Structure formats: structure tokens, C-alpha cells
JSON list of C-alpha atoms in Angstrom, two decimals:
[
{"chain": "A", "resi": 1, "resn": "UNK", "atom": "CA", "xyz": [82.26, 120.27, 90.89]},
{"chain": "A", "resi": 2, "resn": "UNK", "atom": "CA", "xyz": [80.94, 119.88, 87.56]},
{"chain": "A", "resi": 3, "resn": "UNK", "atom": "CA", "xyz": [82.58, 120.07, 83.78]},
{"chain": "A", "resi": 4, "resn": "UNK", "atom": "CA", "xyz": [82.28, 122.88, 82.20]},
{"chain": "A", "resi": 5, "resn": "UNK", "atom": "CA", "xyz": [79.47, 121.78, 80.05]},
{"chain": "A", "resi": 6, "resn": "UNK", "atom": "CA", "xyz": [77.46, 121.54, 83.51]},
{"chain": "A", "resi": 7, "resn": "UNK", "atom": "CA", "xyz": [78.40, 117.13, 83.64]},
{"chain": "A", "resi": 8, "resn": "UNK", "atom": "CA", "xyz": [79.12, 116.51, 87.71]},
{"chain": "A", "resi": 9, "resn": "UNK", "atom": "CA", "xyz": [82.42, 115.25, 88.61]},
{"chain": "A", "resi": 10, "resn": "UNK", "atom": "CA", "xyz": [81.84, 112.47, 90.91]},
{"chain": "A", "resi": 11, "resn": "UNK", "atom": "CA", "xyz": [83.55, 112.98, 93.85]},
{"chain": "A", "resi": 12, "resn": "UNK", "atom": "CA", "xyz": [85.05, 110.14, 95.12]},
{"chain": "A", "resi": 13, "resn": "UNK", "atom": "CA", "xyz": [86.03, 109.20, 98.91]},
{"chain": "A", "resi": 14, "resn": "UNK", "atom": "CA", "xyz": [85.91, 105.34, 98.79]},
{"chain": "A", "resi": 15, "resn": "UNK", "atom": "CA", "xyz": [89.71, 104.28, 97.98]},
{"chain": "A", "resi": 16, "resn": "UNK", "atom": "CA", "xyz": [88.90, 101.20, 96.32]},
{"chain": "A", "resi": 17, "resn": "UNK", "atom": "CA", "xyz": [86.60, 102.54, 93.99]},
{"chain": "A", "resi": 18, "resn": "UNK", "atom": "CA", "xyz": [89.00, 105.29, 93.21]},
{"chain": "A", "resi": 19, "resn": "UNK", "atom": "CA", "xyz": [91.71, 102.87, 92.97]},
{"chain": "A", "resi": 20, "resn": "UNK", "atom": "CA", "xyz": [89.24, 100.79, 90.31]},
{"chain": "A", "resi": 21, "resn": "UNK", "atom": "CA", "xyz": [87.93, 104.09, 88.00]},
{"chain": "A", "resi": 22, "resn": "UNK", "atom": "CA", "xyz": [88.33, 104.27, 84.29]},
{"chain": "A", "resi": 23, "resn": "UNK", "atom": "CA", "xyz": [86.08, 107.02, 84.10]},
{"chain": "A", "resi": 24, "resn": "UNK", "atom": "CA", "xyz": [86.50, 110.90, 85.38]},
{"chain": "A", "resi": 25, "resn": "UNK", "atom": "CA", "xyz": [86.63, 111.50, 89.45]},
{"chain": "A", "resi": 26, "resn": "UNK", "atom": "CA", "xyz": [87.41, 113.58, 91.25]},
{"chain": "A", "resi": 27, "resn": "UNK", "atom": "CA", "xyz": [88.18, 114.12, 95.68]},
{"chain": "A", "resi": 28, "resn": "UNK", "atom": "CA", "xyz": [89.76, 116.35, 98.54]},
{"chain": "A", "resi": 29, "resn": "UNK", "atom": "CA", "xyz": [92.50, 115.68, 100.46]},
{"chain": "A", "resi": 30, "resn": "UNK", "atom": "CA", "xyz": [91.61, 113.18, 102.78]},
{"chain": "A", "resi": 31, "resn": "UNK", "atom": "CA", "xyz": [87.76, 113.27, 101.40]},
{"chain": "A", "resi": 32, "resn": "UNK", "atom": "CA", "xyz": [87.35, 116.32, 103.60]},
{"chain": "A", "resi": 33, "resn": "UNK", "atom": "CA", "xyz": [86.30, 119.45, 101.57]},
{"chain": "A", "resi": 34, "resn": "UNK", "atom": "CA", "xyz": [87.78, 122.06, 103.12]},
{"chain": "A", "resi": 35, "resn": "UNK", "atom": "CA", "xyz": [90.69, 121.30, 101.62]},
{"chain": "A", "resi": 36, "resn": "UNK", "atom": "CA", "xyz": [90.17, 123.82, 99.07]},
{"chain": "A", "resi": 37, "resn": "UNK", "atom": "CA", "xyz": [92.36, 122.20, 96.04]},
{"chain": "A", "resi": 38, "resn": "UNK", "atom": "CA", "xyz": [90.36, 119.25, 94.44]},
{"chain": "A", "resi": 39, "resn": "UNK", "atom": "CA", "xyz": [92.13, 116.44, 93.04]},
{"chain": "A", "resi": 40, "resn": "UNK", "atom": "CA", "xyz": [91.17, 114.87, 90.15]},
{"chain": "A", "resi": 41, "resn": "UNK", "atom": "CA", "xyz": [92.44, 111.84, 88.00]},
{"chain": "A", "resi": 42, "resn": "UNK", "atom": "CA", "xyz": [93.74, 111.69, 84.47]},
{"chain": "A", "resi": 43, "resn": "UNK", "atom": "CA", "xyz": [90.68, 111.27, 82.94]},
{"chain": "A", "resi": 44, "resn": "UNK", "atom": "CA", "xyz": [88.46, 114.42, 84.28]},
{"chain": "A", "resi": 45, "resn": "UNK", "atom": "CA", "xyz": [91.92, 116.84, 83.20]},
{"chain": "A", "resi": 46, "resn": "UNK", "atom": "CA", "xyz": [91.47, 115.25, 79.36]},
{"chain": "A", "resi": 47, "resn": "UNK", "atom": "CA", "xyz": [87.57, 114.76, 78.92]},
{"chain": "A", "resi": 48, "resn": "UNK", "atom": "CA", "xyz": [86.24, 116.59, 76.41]},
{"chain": "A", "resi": 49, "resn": "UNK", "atom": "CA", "xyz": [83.15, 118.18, 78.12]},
{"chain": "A", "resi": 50, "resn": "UNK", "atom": "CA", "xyz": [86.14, 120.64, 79.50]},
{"chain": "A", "resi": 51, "resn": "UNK", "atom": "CA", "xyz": [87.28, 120.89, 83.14]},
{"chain": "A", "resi": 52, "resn": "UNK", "atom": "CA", "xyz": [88.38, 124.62, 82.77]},
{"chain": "A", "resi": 53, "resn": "UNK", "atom": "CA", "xyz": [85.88, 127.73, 82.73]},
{"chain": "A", "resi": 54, "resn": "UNK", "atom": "CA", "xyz": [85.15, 129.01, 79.01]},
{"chain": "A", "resi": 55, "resn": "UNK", "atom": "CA", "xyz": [88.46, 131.44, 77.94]},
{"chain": "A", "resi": 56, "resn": "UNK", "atom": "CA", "xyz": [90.46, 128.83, 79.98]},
{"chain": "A", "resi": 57, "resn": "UNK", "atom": "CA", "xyz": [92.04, 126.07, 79.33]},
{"chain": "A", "resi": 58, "resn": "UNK", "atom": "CA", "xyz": [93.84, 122.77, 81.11]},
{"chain": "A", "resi": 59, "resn": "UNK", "atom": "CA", "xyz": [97.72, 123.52, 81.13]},
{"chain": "A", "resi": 60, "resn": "UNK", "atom": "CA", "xyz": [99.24, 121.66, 78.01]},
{"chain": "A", "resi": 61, "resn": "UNK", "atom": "CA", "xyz": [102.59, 120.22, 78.16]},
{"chain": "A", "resi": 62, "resn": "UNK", "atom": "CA", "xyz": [103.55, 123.51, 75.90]},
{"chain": "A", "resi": 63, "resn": "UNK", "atom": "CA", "xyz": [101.97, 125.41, 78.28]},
{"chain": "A", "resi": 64, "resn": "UNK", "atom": "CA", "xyz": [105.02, 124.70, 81.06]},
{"chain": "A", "resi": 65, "resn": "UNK", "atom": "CA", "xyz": [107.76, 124.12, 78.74]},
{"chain": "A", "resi": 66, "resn": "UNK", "atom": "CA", "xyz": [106.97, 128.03, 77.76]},
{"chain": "A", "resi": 67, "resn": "UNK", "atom": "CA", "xyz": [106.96, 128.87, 81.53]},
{"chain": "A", "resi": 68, "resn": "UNK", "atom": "CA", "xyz": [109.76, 126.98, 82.69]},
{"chain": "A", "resi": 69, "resn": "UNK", "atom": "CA", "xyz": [111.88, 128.31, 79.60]},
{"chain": "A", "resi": 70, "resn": "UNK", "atom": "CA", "xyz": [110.66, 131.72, 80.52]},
{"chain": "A", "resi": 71, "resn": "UNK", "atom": "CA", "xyz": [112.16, 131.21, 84.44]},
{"chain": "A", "resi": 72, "resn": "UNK", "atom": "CA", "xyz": [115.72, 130.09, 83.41]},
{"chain": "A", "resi": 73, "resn": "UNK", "atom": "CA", "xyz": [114.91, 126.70, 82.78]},
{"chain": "A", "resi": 74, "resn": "UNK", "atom": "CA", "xyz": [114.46, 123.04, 83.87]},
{"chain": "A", "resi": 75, "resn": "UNK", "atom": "CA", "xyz": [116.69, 123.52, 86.95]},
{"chain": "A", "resi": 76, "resn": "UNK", "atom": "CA", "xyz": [115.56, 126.58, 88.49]},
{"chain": "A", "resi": 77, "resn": "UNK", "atom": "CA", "xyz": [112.34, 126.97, 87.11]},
{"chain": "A", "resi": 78, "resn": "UNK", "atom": "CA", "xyz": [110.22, 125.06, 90.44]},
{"chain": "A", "resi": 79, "resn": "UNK", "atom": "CA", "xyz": [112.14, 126.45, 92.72]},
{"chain": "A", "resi": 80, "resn": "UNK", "atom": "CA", "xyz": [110.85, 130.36, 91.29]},
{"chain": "A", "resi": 81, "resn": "UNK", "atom": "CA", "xyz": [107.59, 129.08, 91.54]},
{"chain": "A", "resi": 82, "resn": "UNK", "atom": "CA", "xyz": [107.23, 127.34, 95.24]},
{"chain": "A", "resi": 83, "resn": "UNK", "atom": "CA", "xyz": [105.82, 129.08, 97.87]},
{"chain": "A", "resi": 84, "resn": "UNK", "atom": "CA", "xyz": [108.71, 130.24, 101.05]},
{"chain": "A", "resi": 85, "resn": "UNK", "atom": "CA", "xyz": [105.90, 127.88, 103.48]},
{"chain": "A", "resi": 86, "resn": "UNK", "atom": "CA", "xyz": [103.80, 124.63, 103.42]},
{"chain": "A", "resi": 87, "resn": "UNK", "atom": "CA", "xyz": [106.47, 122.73, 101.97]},
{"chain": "A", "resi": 88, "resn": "UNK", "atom": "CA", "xyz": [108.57, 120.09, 103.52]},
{"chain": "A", "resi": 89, "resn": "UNK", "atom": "CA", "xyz": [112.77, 120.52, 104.44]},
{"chain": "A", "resi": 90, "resn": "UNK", "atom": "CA", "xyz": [114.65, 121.86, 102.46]},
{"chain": "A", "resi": 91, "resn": "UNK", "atom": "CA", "xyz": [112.30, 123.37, 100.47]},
{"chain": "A", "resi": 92, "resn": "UNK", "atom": "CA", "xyz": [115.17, 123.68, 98.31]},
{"chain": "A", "resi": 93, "resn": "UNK", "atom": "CA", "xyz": [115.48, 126.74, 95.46]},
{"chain": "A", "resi": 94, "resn": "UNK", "atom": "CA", "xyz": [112.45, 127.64, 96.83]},
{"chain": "A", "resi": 95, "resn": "UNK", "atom": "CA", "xyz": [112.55, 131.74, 96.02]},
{"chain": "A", "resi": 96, "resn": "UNK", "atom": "CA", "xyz": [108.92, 132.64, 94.93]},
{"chain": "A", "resi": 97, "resn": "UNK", "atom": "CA", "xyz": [110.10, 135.33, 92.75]},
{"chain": "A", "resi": 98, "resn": "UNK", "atom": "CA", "xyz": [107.14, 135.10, 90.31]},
{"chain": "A", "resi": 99, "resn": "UNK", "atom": "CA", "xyz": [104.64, 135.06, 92.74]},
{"chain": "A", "resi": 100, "resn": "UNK", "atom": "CA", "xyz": [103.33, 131.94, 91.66]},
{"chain": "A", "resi": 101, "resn": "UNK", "atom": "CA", "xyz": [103.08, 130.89, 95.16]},
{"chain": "A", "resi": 102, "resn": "UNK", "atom": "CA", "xyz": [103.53, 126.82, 94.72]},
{"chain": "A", "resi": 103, "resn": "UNK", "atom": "CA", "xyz": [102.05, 125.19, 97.21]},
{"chain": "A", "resi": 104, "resn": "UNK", "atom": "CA", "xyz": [102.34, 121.08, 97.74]},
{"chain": "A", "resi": 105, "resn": "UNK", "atom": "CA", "xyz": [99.27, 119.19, 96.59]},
{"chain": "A", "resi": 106, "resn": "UNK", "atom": "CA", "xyz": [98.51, 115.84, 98.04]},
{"chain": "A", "resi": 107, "resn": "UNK", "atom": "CA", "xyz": [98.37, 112.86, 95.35]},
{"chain": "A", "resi": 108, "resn": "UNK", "atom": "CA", "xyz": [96.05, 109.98, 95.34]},
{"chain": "A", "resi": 109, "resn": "UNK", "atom": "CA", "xyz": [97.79, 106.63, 95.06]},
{"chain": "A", "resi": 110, "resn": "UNK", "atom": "CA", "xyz": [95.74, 104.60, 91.79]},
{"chain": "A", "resi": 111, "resn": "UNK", "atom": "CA", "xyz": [97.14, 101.51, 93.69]},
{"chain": "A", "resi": 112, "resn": "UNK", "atom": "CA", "xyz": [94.66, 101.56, 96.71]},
{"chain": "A", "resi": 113, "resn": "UNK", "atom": "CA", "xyz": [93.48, 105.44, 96.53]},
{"chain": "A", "resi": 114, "resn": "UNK", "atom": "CA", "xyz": [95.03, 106.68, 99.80]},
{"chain": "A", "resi": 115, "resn": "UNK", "atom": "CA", "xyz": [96.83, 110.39, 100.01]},
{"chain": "A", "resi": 116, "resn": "UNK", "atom": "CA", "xyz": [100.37, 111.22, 100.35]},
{"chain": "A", "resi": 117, "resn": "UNK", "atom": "CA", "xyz": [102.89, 113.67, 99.56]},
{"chain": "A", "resi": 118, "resn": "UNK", "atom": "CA", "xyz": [100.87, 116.30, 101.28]},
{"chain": "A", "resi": 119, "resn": "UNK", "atom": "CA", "xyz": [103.55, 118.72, 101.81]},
{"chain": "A", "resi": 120, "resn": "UNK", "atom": "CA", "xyz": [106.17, 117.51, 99.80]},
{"chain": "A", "resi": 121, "resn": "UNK", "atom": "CA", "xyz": [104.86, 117.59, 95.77]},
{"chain": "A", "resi": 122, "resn": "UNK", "atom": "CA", "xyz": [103.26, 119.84, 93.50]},
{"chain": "A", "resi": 123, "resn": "UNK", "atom": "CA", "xyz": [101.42, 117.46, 90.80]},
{"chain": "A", "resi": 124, "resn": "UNK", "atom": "CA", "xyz": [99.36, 119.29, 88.06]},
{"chain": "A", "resi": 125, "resn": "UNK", "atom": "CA", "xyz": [98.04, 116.97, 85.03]},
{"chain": "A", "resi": 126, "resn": "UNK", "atom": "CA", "xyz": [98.68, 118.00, 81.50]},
{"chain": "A", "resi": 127, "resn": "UNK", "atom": "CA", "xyz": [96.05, 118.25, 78.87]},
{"chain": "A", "resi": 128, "resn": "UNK", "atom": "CA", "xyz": [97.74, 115.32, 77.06]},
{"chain": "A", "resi": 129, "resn": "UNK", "atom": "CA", "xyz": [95.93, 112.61, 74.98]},
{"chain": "A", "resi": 130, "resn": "UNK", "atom": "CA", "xyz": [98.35, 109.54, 75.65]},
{"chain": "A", "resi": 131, "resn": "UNK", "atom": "CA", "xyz": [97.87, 106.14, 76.84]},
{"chain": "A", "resi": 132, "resn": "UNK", "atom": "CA", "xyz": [99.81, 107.40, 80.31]},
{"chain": "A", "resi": 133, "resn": "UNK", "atom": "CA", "xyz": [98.99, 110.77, 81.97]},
{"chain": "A", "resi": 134, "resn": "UNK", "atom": "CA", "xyz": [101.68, 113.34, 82.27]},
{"chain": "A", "resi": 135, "resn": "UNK", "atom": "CA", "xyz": [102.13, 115.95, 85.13]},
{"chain": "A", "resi": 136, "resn": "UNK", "atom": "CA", "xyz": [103.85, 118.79, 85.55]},
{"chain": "A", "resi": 137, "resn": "UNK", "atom": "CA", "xyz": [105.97, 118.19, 88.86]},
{"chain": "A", "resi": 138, "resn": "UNK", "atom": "CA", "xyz": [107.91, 120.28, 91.36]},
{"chain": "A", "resi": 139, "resn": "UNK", "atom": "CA", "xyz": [109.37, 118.84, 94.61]},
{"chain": "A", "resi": 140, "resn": "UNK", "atom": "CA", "xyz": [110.64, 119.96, 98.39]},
{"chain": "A", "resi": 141, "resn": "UNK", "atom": "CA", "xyz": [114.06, 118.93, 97.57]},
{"chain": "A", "resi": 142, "resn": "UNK", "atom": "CA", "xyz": [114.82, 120.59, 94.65]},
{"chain": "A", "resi": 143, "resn": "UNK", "atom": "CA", "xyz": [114.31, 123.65, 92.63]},
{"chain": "A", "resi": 144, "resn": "UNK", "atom": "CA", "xyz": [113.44, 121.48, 89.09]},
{"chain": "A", "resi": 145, "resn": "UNK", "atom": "CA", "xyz": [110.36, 122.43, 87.35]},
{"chain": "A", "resi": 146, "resn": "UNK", "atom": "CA", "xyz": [109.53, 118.67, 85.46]},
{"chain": "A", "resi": 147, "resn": "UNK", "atom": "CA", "xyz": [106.96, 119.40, 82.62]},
{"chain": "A", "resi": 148, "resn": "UNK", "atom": "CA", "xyz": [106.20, 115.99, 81.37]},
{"chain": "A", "resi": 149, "resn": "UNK", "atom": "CA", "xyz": [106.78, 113.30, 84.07]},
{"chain": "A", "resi": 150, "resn": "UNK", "atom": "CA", "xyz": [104.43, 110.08, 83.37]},
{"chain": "A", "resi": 151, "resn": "UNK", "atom": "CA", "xyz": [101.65, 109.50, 85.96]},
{"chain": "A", "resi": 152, "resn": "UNK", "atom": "CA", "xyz": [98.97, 106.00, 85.99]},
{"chain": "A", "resi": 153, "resn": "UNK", "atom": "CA", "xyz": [95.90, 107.94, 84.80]},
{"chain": "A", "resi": 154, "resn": "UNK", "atom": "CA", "xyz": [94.29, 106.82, 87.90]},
{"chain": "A", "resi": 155, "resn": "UNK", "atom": "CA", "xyz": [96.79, 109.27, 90.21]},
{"chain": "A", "resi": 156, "resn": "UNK", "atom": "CA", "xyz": [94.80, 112.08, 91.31]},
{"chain": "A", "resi": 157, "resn": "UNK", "atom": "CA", "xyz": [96.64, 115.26, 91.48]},
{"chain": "A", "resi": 158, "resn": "UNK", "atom": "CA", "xyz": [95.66, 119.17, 91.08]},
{"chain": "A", "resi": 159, "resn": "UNK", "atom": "CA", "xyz": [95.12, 121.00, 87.64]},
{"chain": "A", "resi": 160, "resn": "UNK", "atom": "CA", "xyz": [96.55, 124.24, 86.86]},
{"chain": "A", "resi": 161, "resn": "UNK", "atom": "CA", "xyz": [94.28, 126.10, 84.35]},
{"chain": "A", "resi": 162, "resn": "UNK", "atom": "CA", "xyz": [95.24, 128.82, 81.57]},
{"chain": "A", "resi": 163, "resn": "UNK", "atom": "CA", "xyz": [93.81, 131.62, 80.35]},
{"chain": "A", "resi": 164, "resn": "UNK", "atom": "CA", "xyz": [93.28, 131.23, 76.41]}
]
């Protein structure tokens, strides 16, 4: 995987180096690449080469608040999105009335770079330029849609791109 100005992403599987980066990486769900989502840490979703295709862009914090207004809001918002499968019990508000078709997205730990919340969490970073990541966040146990919850930059989690 590559930025979009042709860069390469490394892709990495060792945990304590991805536990250690400062610097743009990027892995699969349990380092095995058939797991079609990539995760990638803070610093890939903000870099300027561009992660996102040209005409698209990383989803801003902006980006979600306009989408979860759109949906009815904060409360109800995540659970219009998930997917009716892959999730974890309850699932709960899950509806998939946009079609969005949320599905749960592992997360990287920054502490010692092992996987979890594989079917429990939708994590997408935000194209925010803060000392502290932010992630747009939806959950098996409730139907919230969180558009700015903070993440350690070193988390890897999904990105959601936009068309400009």
C-alpha cells in the first residue's frame, strides 16, 4: 500500500516495532493479508503525501459530524450505519438503514501492538492535526455514532475516505 504520491506504507507485523513507531505504518489483522481492511496508525491517516486516491479525501472530523447530524444524531446515528452481521451481542441499534454496512474493524494496541476488538468496534481516524489522534467510533453495544473520540496516535485502526 503506498501514499498517494506513490511513498510505500510500511507494513508492519512485528508488535514491538509497531508499538515503538513515530512514523507512518501500516498492517492487517493479525499480519495476515487477507484480511482485506488495512489498519493504519495516526500518522499514515494525517501525512501529507495523502493516504486517499486523488478526488478523495481522509474523513475530517466535519466530515461525520455532517453524517451523524444527517442520521438523527449522536445517539442513533452508529446504529443506522452497522451492518445486521459480524458484530458482537447485542449489536445494539444496529438497523443498516443507509446501507453503510458497518462492519467491526480490529484495533492495534500502541501499548505492545497486538489486535483486539475484532468484532466488537468500528475505529476510523480523522484527518485531524492534533497532538492526540481522533477516531470516529461506533460500538456492538450501542447505537452512538462518536465523531471525535481521542486515540494514542500509535492505535491502528481503519480509514474511511471521502469523495471531494
Amino acid at each position: 500500500i503506498h501514499y498517494r504520491d506513490g511513498s510505500l506504507i510500511p507494513n508492519v507485523t512485528d508488535n514491538t516495532v509497531w508499538s515503538n513507531l513515530i512514523t507512518g505504518g501500516m498492517c492487517y489483522y493479525n499480519n495476515d493479508s487477507t484480511n482485506l481492511s488495512p489498519l493504519y496508525n495516526w500518522y499514515v491517516a494525517t501525512d501529507s503525501r495523502g493516504l486517499a486516491p486523488v478526488g478523495w479525501h481522509v474523513a475530517t472530523h466535519a466530515d461525520w459530524v455532517t453524517l451523524r447530524e444527517f442520521l438523527g444524531g449522536e445517539m442513533v446515528a452508529g446504529g443506522k450505519l452497522k451492518s445486521l452481521t459480524n458484530w458482537k451481542a447485542p449489536n445494539t441499534g444496529a438497523t443498516n438503514s443507509t446501507g453503510f454496512n458497518a462492519i467491526p474493524s480490529s484495533i492495534r494496541s500502541p501499548v505492545d501492538g497486538t489486535f483486539w476488538d475484532n468484532d466488537s468496534a468500528y475505529a476510523t481516524w480523522l484527518a485531524v492535526q492534533i497532538p492526540a489522534g481522533n477516531v470516529a467510533y461506533v460500538s456492538y453495544d450501542d447505537a452512538t455514532l462518536e465523531a471525535q473520540w481521542v486515540f494514542d496516535a500509535k492505535y491502528g485502526a481503519a480509514v474511511r475516505c471521502v469523495k471531494d
